[in-house]
Tab-separated table of C-alpha atoms in Angstrom:
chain	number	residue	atom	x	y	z
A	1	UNK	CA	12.868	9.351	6.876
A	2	UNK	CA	10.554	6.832	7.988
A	3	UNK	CA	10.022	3.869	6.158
A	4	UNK	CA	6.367	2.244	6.713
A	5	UNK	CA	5.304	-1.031	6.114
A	6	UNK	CA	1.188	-1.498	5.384
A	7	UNK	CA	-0.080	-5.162	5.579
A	8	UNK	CA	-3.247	-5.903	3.741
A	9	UNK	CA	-2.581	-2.194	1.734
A	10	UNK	CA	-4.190	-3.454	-1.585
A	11	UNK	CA	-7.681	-4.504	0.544
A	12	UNK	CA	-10.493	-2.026	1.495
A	13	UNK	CA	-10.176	-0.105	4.433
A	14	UNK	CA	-5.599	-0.753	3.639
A	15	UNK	CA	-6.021	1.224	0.637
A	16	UNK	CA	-7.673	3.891	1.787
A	17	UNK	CA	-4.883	4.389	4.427
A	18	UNK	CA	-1.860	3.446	1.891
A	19	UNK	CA	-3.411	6.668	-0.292
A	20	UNK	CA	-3.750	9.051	3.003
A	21	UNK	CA	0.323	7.972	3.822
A	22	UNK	CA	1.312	8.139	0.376
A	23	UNK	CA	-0.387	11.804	-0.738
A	24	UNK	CA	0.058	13.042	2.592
A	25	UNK	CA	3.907	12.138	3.752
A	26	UNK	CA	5.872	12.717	0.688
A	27	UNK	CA	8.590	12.140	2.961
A	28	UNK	CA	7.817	8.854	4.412
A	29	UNK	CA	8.811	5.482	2.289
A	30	UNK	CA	5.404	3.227	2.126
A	31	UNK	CA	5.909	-0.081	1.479
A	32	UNK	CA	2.359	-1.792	0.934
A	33	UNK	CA	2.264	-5.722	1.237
A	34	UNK	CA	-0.330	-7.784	0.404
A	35	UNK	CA	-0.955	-11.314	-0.582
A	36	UNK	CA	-3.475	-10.480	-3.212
A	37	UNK	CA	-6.402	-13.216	-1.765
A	38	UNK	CA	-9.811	-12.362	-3.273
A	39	UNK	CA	-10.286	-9.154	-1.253
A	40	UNK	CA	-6.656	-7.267	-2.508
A	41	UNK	CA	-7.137	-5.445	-5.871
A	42	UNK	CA	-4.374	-2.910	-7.364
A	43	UNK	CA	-6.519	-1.582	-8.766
A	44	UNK	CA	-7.968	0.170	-5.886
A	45	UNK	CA	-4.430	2.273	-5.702
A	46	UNK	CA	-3.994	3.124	-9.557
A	47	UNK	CA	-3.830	6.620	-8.532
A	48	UNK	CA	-0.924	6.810	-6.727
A	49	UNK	CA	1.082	3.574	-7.809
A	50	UNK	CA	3.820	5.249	-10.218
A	51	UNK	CA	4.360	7.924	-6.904
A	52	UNK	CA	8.379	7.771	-5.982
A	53	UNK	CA	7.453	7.176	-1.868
A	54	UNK	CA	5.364	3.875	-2.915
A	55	UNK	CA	6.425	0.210	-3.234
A	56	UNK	CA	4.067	-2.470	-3.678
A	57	UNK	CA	5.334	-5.819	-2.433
A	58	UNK	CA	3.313	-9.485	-3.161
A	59	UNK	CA	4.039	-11.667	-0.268
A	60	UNK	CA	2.564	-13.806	2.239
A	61	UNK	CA	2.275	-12.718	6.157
A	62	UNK	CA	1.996	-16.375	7.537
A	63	UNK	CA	5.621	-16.579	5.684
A	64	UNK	CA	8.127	-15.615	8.462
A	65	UNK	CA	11.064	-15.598	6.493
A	66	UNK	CA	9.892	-13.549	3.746
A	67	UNK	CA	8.264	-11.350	6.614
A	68	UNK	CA	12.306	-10.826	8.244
A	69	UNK	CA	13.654	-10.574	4.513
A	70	UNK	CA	11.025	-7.588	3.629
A	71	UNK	CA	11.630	-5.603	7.269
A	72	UNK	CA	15.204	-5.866	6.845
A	73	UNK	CA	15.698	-5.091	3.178
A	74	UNK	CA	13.734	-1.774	3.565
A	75	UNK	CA	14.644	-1.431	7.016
A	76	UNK	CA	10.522	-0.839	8.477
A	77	UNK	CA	10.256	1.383	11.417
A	78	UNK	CA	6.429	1.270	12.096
A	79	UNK	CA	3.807	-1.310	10.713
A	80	UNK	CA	0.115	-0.154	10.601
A	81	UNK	CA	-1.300	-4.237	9.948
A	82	UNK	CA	-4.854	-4.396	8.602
A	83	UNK	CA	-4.165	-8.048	6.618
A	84	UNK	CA	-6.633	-10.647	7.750
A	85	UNK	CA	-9.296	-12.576	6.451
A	86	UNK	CA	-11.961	-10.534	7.427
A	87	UNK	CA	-15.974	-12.420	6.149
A	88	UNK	CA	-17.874	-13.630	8.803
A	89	UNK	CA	-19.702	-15.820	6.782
A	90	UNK	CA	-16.381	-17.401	5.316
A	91	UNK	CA	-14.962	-18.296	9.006
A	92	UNK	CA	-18.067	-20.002	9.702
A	93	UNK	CA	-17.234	-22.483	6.209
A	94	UNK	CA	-13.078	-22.143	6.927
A	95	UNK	CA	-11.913	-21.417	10.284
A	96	UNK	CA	-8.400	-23.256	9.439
A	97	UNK	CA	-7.728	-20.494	7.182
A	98	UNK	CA	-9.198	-17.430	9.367
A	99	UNK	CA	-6.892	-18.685	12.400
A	100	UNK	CA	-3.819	-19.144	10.090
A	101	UNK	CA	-4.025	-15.888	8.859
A	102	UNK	CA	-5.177	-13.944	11.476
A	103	UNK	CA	-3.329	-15.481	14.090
A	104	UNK	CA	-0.196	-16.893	12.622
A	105	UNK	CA	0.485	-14.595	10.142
A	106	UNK	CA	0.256	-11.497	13.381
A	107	UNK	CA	2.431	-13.732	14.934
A	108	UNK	CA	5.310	-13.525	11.680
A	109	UNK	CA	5.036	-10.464	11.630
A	110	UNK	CA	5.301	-9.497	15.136
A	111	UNK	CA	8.302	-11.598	15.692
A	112	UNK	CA	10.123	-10.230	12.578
A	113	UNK	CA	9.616	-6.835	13.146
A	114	UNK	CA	11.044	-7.383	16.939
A	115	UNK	CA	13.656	-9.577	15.863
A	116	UNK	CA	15.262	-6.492	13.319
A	117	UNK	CA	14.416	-3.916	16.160
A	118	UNK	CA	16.159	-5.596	18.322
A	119	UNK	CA	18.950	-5.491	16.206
A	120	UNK	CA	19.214	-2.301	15.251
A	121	UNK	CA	21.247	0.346	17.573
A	122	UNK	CA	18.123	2.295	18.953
A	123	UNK	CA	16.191	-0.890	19.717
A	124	UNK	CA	12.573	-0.476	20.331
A	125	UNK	CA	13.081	3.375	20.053
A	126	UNK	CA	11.079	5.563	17.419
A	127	UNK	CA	9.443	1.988	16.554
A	128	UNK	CA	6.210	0.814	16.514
A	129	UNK	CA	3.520	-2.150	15.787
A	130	UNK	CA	0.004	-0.764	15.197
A	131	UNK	CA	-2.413	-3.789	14.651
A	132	UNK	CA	-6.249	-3.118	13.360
A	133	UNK	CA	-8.861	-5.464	14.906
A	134	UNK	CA	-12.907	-5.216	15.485
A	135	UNK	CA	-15.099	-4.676	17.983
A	136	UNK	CA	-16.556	-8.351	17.322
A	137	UNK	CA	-14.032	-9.390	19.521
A	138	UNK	CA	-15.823	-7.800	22.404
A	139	UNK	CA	-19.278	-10.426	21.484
A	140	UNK	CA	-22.551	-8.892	21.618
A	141	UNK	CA	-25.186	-6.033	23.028
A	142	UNK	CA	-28.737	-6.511	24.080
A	143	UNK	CA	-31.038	-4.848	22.103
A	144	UNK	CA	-32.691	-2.282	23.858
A	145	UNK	CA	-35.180	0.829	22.298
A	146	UNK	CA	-36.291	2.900	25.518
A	147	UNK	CA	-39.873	2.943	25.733
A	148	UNK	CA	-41.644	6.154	24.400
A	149	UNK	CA	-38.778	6.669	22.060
A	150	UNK	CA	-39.974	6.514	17.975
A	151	UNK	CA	-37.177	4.323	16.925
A	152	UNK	CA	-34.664	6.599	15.121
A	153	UNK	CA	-34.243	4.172	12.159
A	154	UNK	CA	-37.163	5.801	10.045
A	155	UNK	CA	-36.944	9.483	11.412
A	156	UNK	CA	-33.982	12.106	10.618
A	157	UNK	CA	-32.258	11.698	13.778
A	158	UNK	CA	-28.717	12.974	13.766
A	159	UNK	CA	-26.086	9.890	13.994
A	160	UNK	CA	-25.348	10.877	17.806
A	161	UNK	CA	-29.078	10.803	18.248
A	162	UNK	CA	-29.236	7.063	16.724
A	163	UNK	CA	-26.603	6.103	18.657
A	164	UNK	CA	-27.907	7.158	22.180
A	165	UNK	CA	-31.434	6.108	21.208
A	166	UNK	CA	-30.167	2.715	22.452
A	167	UNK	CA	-29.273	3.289	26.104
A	168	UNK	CA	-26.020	3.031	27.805
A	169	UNK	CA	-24.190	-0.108	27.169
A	170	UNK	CA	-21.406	0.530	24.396
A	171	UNK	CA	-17.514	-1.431	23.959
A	172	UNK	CA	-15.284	0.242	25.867
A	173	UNK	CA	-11.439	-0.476	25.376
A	174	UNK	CA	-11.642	-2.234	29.034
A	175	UNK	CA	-15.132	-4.499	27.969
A	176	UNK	CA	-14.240	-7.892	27.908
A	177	UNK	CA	-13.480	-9.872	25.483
A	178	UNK	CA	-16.074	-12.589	24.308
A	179	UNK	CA	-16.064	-13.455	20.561
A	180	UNK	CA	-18.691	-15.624	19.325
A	181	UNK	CA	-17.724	-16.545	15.480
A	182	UNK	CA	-14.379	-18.398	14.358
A	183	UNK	CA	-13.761	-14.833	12.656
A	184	UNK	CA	-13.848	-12.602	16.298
A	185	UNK	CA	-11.955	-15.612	18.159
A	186	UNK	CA	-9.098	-15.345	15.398
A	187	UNK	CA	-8.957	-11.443	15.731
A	188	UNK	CA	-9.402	-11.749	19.640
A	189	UNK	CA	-6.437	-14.005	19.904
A	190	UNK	CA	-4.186	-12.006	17.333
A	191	UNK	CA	-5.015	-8.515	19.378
A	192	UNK	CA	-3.584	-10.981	22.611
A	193	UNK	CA	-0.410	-11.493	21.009
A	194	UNK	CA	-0.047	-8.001	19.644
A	195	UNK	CA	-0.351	-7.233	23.676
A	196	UNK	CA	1.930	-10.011	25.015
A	197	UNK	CA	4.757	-8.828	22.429
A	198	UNK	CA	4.740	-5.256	24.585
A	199	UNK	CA	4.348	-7.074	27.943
A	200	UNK	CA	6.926	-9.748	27.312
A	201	UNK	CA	9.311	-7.557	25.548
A	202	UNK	CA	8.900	-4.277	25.884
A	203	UNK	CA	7.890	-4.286	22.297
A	204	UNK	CA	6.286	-0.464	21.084
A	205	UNK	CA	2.790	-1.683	20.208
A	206	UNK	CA	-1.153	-0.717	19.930
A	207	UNK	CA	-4.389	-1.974	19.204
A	208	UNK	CA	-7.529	-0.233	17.526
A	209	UNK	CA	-11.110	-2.050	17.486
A	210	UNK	CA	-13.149	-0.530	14.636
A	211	UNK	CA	-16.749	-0.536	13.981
A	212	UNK	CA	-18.142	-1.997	10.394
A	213	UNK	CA	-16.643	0.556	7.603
A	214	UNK	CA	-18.426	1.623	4.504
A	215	UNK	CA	-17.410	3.370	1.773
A	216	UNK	CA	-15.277	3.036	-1.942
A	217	UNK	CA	-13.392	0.232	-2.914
A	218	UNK	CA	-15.069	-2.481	-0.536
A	219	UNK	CA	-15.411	-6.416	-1.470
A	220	UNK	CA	-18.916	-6.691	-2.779
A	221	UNK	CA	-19.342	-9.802	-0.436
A	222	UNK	CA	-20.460	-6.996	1.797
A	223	UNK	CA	-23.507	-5.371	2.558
A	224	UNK	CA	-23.646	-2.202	1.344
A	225	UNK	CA	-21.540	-3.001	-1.983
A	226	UNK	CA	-23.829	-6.406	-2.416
A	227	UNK	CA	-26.609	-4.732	-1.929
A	228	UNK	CA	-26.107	-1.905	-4.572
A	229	UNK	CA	-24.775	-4.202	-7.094
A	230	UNK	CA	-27.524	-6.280	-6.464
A	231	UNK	CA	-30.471	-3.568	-6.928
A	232	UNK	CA	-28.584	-2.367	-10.495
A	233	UNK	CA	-28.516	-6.198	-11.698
A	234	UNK	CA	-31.695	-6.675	-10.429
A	235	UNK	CA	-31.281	-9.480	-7.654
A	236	UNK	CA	-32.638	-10.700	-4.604
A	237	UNK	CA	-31.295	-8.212	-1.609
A	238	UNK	CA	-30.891	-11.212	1.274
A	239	UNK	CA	-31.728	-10.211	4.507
A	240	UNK	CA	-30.712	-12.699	7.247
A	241	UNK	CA	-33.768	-13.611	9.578
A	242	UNK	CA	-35.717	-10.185	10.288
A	243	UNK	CA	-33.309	-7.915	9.773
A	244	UNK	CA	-32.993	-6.298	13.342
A	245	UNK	CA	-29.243	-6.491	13.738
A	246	UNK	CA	-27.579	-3.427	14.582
A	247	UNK	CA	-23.910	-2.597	13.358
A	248	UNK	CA	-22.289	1.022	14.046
A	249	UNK	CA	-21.518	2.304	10.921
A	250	UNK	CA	-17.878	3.998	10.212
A	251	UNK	CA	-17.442	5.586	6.984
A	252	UNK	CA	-13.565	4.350	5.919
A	253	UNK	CA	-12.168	7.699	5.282
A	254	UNK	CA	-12.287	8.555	8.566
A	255	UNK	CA	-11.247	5.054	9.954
A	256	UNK	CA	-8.289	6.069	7.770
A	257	UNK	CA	-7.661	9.612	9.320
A	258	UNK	CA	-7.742	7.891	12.828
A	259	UNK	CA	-5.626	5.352	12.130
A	260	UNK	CA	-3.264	8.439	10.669
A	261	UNK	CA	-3.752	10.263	13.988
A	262	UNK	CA	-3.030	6.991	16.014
A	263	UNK	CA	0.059	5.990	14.515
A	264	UNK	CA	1.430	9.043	14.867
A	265	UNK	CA	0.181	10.356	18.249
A	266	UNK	CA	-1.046	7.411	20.200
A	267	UNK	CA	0.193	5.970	22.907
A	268	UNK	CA	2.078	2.703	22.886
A	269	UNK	CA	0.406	0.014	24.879
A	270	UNK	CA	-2.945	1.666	25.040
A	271	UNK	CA	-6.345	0.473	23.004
A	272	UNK	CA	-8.528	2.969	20.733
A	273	UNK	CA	-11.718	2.515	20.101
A	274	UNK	CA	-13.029	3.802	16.814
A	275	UNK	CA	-16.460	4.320	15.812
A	276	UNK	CA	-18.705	6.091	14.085
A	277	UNK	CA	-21.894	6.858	17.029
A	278	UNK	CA	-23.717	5.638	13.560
A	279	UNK	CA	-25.913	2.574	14.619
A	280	UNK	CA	-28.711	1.184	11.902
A	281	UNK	CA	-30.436	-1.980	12.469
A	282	UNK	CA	-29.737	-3.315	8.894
A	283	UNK	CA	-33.346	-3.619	7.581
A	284	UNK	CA	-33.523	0.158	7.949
A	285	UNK	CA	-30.391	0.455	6.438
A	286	UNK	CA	-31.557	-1.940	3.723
A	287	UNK	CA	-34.106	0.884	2.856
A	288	UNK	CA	-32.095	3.760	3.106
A	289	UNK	CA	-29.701	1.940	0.480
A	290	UNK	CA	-32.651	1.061	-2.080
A	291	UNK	CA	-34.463	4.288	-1.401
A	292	UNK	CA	-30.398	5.733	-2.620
A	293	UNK	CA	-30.186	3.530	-5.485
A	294	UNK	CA	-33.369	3.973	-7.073
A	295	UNK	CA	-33.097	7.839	-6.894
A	296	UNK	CA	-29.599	8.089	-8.845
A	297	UNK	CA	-30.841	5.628	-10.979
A	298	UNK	CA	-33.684	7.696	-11.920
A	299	UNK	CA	-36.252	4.292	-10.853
A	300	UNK	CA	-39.731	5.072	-9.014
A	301	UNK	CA	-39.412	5.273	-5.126
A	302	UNK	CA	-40.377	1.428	-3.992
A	303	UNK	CA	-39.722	0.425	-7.075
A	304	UNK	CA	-36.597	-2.438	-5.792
A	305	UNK	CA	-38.436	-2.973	-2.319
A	306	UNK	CA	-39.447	-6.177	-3.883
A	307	UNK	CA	-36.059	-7.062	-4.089
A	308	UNK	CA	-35.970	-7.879	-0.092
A	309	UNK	CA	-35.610	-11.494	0.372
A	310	UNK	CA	-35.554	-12.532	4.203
A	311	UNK	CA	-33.103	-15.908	4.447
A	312	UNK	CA	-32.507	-18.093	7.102
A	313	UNK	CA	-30.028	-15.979	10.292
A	314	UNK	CA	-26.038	-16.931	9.975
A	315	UNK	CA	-24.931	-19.272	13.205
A	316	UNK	CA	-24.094	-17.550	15.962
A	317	UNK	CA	-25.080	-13.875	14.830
A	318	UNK	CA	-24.728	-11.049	17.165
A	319	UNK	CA	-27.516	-9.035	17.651
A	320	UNK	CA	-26.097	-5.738	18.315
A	321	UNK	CA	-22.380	-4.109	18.226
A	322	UNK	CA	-21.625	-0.321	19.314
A	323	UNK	CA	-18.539	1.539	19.868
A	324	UNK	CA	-17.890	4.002	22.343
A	325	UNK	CA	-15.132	6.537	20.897
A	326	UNK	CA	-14.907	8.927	23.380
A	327	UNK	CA	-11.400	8.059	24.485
A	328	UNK	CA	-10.268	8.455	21.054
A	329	UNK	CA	-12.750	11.956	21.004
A	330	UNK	CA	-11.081	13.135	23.910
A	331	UNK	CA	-7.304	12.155	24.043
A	332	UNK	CA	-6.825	12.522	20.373
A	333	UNK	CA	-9.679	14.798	19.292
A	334	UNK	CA	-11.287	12.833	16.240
A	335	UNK	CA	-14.658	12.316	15.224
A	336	UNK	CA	-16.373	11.154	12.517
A	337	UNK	CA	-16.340	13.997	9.365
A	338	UNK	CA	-19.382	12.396	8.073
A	339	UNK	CA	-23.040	11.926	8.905
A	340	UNK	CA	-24.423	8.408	7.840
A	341	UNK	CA	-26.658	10.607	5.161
A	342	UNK	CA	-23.670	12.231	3.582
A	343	UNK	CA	-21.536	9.155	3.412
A	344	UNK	CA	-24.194	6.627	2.264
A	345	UNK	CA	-24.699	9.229	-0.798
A	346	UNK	CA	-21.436	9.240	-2.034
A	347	UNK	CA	-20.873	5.475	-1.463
A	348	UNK	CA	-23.651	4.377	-4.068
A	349	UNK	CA	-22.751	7.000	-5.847
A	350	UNK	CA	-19.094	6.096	-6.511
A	351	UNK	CA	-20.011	1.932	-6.828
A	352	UNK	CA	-23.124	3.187	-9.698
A	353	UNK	CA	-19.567	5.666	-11.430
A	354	UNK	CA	-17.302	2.756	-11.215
A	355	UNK	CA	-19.209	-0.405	-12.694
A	356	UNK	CA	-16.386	-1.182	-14.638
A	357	UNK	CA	-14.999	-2.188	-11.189
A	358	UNK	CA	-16.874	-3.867	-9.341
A	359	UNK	CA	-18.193	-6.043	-12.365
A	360	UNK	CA	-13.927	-7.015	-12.646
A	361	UNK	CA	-14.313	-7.775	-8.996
A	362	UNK	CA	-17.843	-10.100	-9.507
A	363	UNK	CA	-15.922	-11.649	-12.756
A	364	UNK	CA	-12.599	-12.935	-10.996
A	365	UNK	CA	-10.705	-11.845	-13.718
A	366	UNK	CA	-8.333	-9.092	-11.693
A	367	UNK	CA	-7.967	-12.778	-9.673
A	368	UNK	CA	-6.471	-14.319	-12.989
A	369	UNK	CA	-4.806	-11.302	-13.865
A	370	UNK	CA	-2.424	-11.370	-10.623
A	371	UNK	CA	-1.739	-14.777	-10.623
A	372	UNK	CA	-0.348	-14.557	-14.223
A	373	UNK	CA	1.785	-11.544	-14.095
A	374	UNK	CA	3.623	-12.444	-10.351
A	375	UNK	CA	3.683	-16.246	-11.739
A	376	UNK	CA	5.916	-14.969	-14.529
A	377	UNK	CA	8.295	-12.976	-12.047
């Protein structure tokens, strides 16, 4: 049996791969650790959190010891880590925290976990360290629409069709590595130790660099969930300078089935890209989302365009990110399940079913709710 340890499993894109390992390996032990900052709800797992292969565990990945005690004492073969401070916008305010996290906290872990391998009969063998960064640790992409091309933002070009509408220049897992916020430097320099743990030791690891993921159960801090709350409460929609930022757009299902097909059929040492060939300059995406929102809501088309309030650009923004996934397409054989349409439908569709939630999240009380009941413990 293998017993699985899941850092940051009580987040957004960690719950959505806790539920895949849980429902789909009955036979595996998953043991899902998570702090519990702002971003780590258990509420986001109520569904499978009484199943006999789950453990929840509260702790703290910048605390080594607790990180040895927790390997040893459920003796963790692989670790799939997704815990990091992830806001852009809250690096630029707290880097101290981002690089303490991110950096340190990869660091625990990655010395604990080869500290008990080491110890253990088969060493290193049937082991493995699978660490989830971004592809903002590869910087930025010139904005490029090829003349004579209608851009495929306000047409009903297929996703592949947006994303080659931009010309050639994608990451590749061999682009180099050029960060640009204190949020992509801390995630750059964890993915460097994640590597110089396999080099140096001969430690089972891998890295995947993900695109931006959409989808249920995401902080509303972020786009698409701030923007959806936002139109139902009726409040400004901020859109930083024009608007002509382009992200790649992964829905987090299917981040979640390639991290699943990773784990267990990657190779160790090796970097996957993962995206979803879904690129939206995030005005246009903007529209799409209130064009979403007022239909299910039953609300005049237009009628929350108002609602667009342009604010001055974040430091340091990157103008363009896109992921090339065809190593991943080829080696492995994923590919995105969804087109952009599809998932954006049944994104504001669950947040508009599940108000209840994300009004908990916008209160703090889940926050208060924690803190009391492991404060008691």
């Amino acid at each position: 049996m293998k017993n699985i340890l899941i850092t940051g499993g009580a987040g957004f894109i960690g719950s959505h791969v806790v539920r895949l390992f849980v429902n789909k390996y009955p036979e595996y032990n998953i043991v899902n650790l998570d702090k519990l900052t702002y971003a780590g709800n258990l509420a986001n797992l109520r569904d499978i959190e009484d199943r006999p292969n789950y453990k929840f565990v509260r702790a703290d990945i910048c605390d080594y010891d607790e990180m040895r005690r927790i390997i040893e004492e459920n003796q963790i073969d692989g670790i799939i880590h997704l815990a990091a401070e992830s806001h852009v916008d809250r690096s630029i305010l707290d880097p101290f925290t981002f690089a303490r996290t991110n950096v340190m906290g990869t660091l625990a872990l990655l010395q604990a976990a080869k500290l008990y391998w080491e110890s253990r009969p088969e060493g290193f063998e049937g082991k493995l360290f699978y660490h989830i960064s971004t592809d903002e640790v590869y910087g930025a992409l010139e904005l490029t629409d090829p003349e004579g091309i209608e851009s495929p933002f306000t047409t009903t070009a297929s996703s592949s069709e947006h994303h080659l509408a931009f010309g050639r220049e994608f990451f590749l897992e061999t682009t180099k590595y050029n960060p640009h916020s204190p949020y992509s430097a801390s995630k750059a320099s964890s993915d460097h130790f994640v590597r110089a743990y396999h080099d140096t030791y001969g430690m089972p690891t891998l890295v995947t660099n993900c695109s931006n993921n959409y989808g249920p159960y995401q902080f509303p801090e972020k786009l698409i969930p701030l923007f959806i709350n936002n139109i139902r409460k009726r409040k400004p929609l901020p859109v930083y300078g024009k608007g002509e930022n382009v992200r790649d757009w992964l829905f987090v299902e299917d981040h979640a089935r390639a991290i699943d097909l990773i784990f267990h059929k990657g190779k160790p040492a090796q970097t996957y890209n993962i995206g979803g060939f879904n690129e939206w300059k995030n005005i246009d995406l903007i529209r799409v989302i209130i064009k979403t929102v007022d239909r299910l809501l039953g609300n005049p088309e237009g009628y929350s365009d108002e609602l667009i309030t342009y604010v001055t650009d974040r430091k340091g923004h990157d103008m363009r990110y896109a992921i090339d996934s065809r190593k991943l397409q080829a080696e492995l054989g994923w590919e995105p399940s969804l087109q952009f349409e599809e998932g954006i439908e049944k994104t504001v569709r669950w947040y508009l079913d599940n108000q209840e939630w994300i009004d908990n999240i916008t209160s703090g009380d889940y926050e208060k709710y924690y803190d009391n009941m492991y404060s008691n413990r």
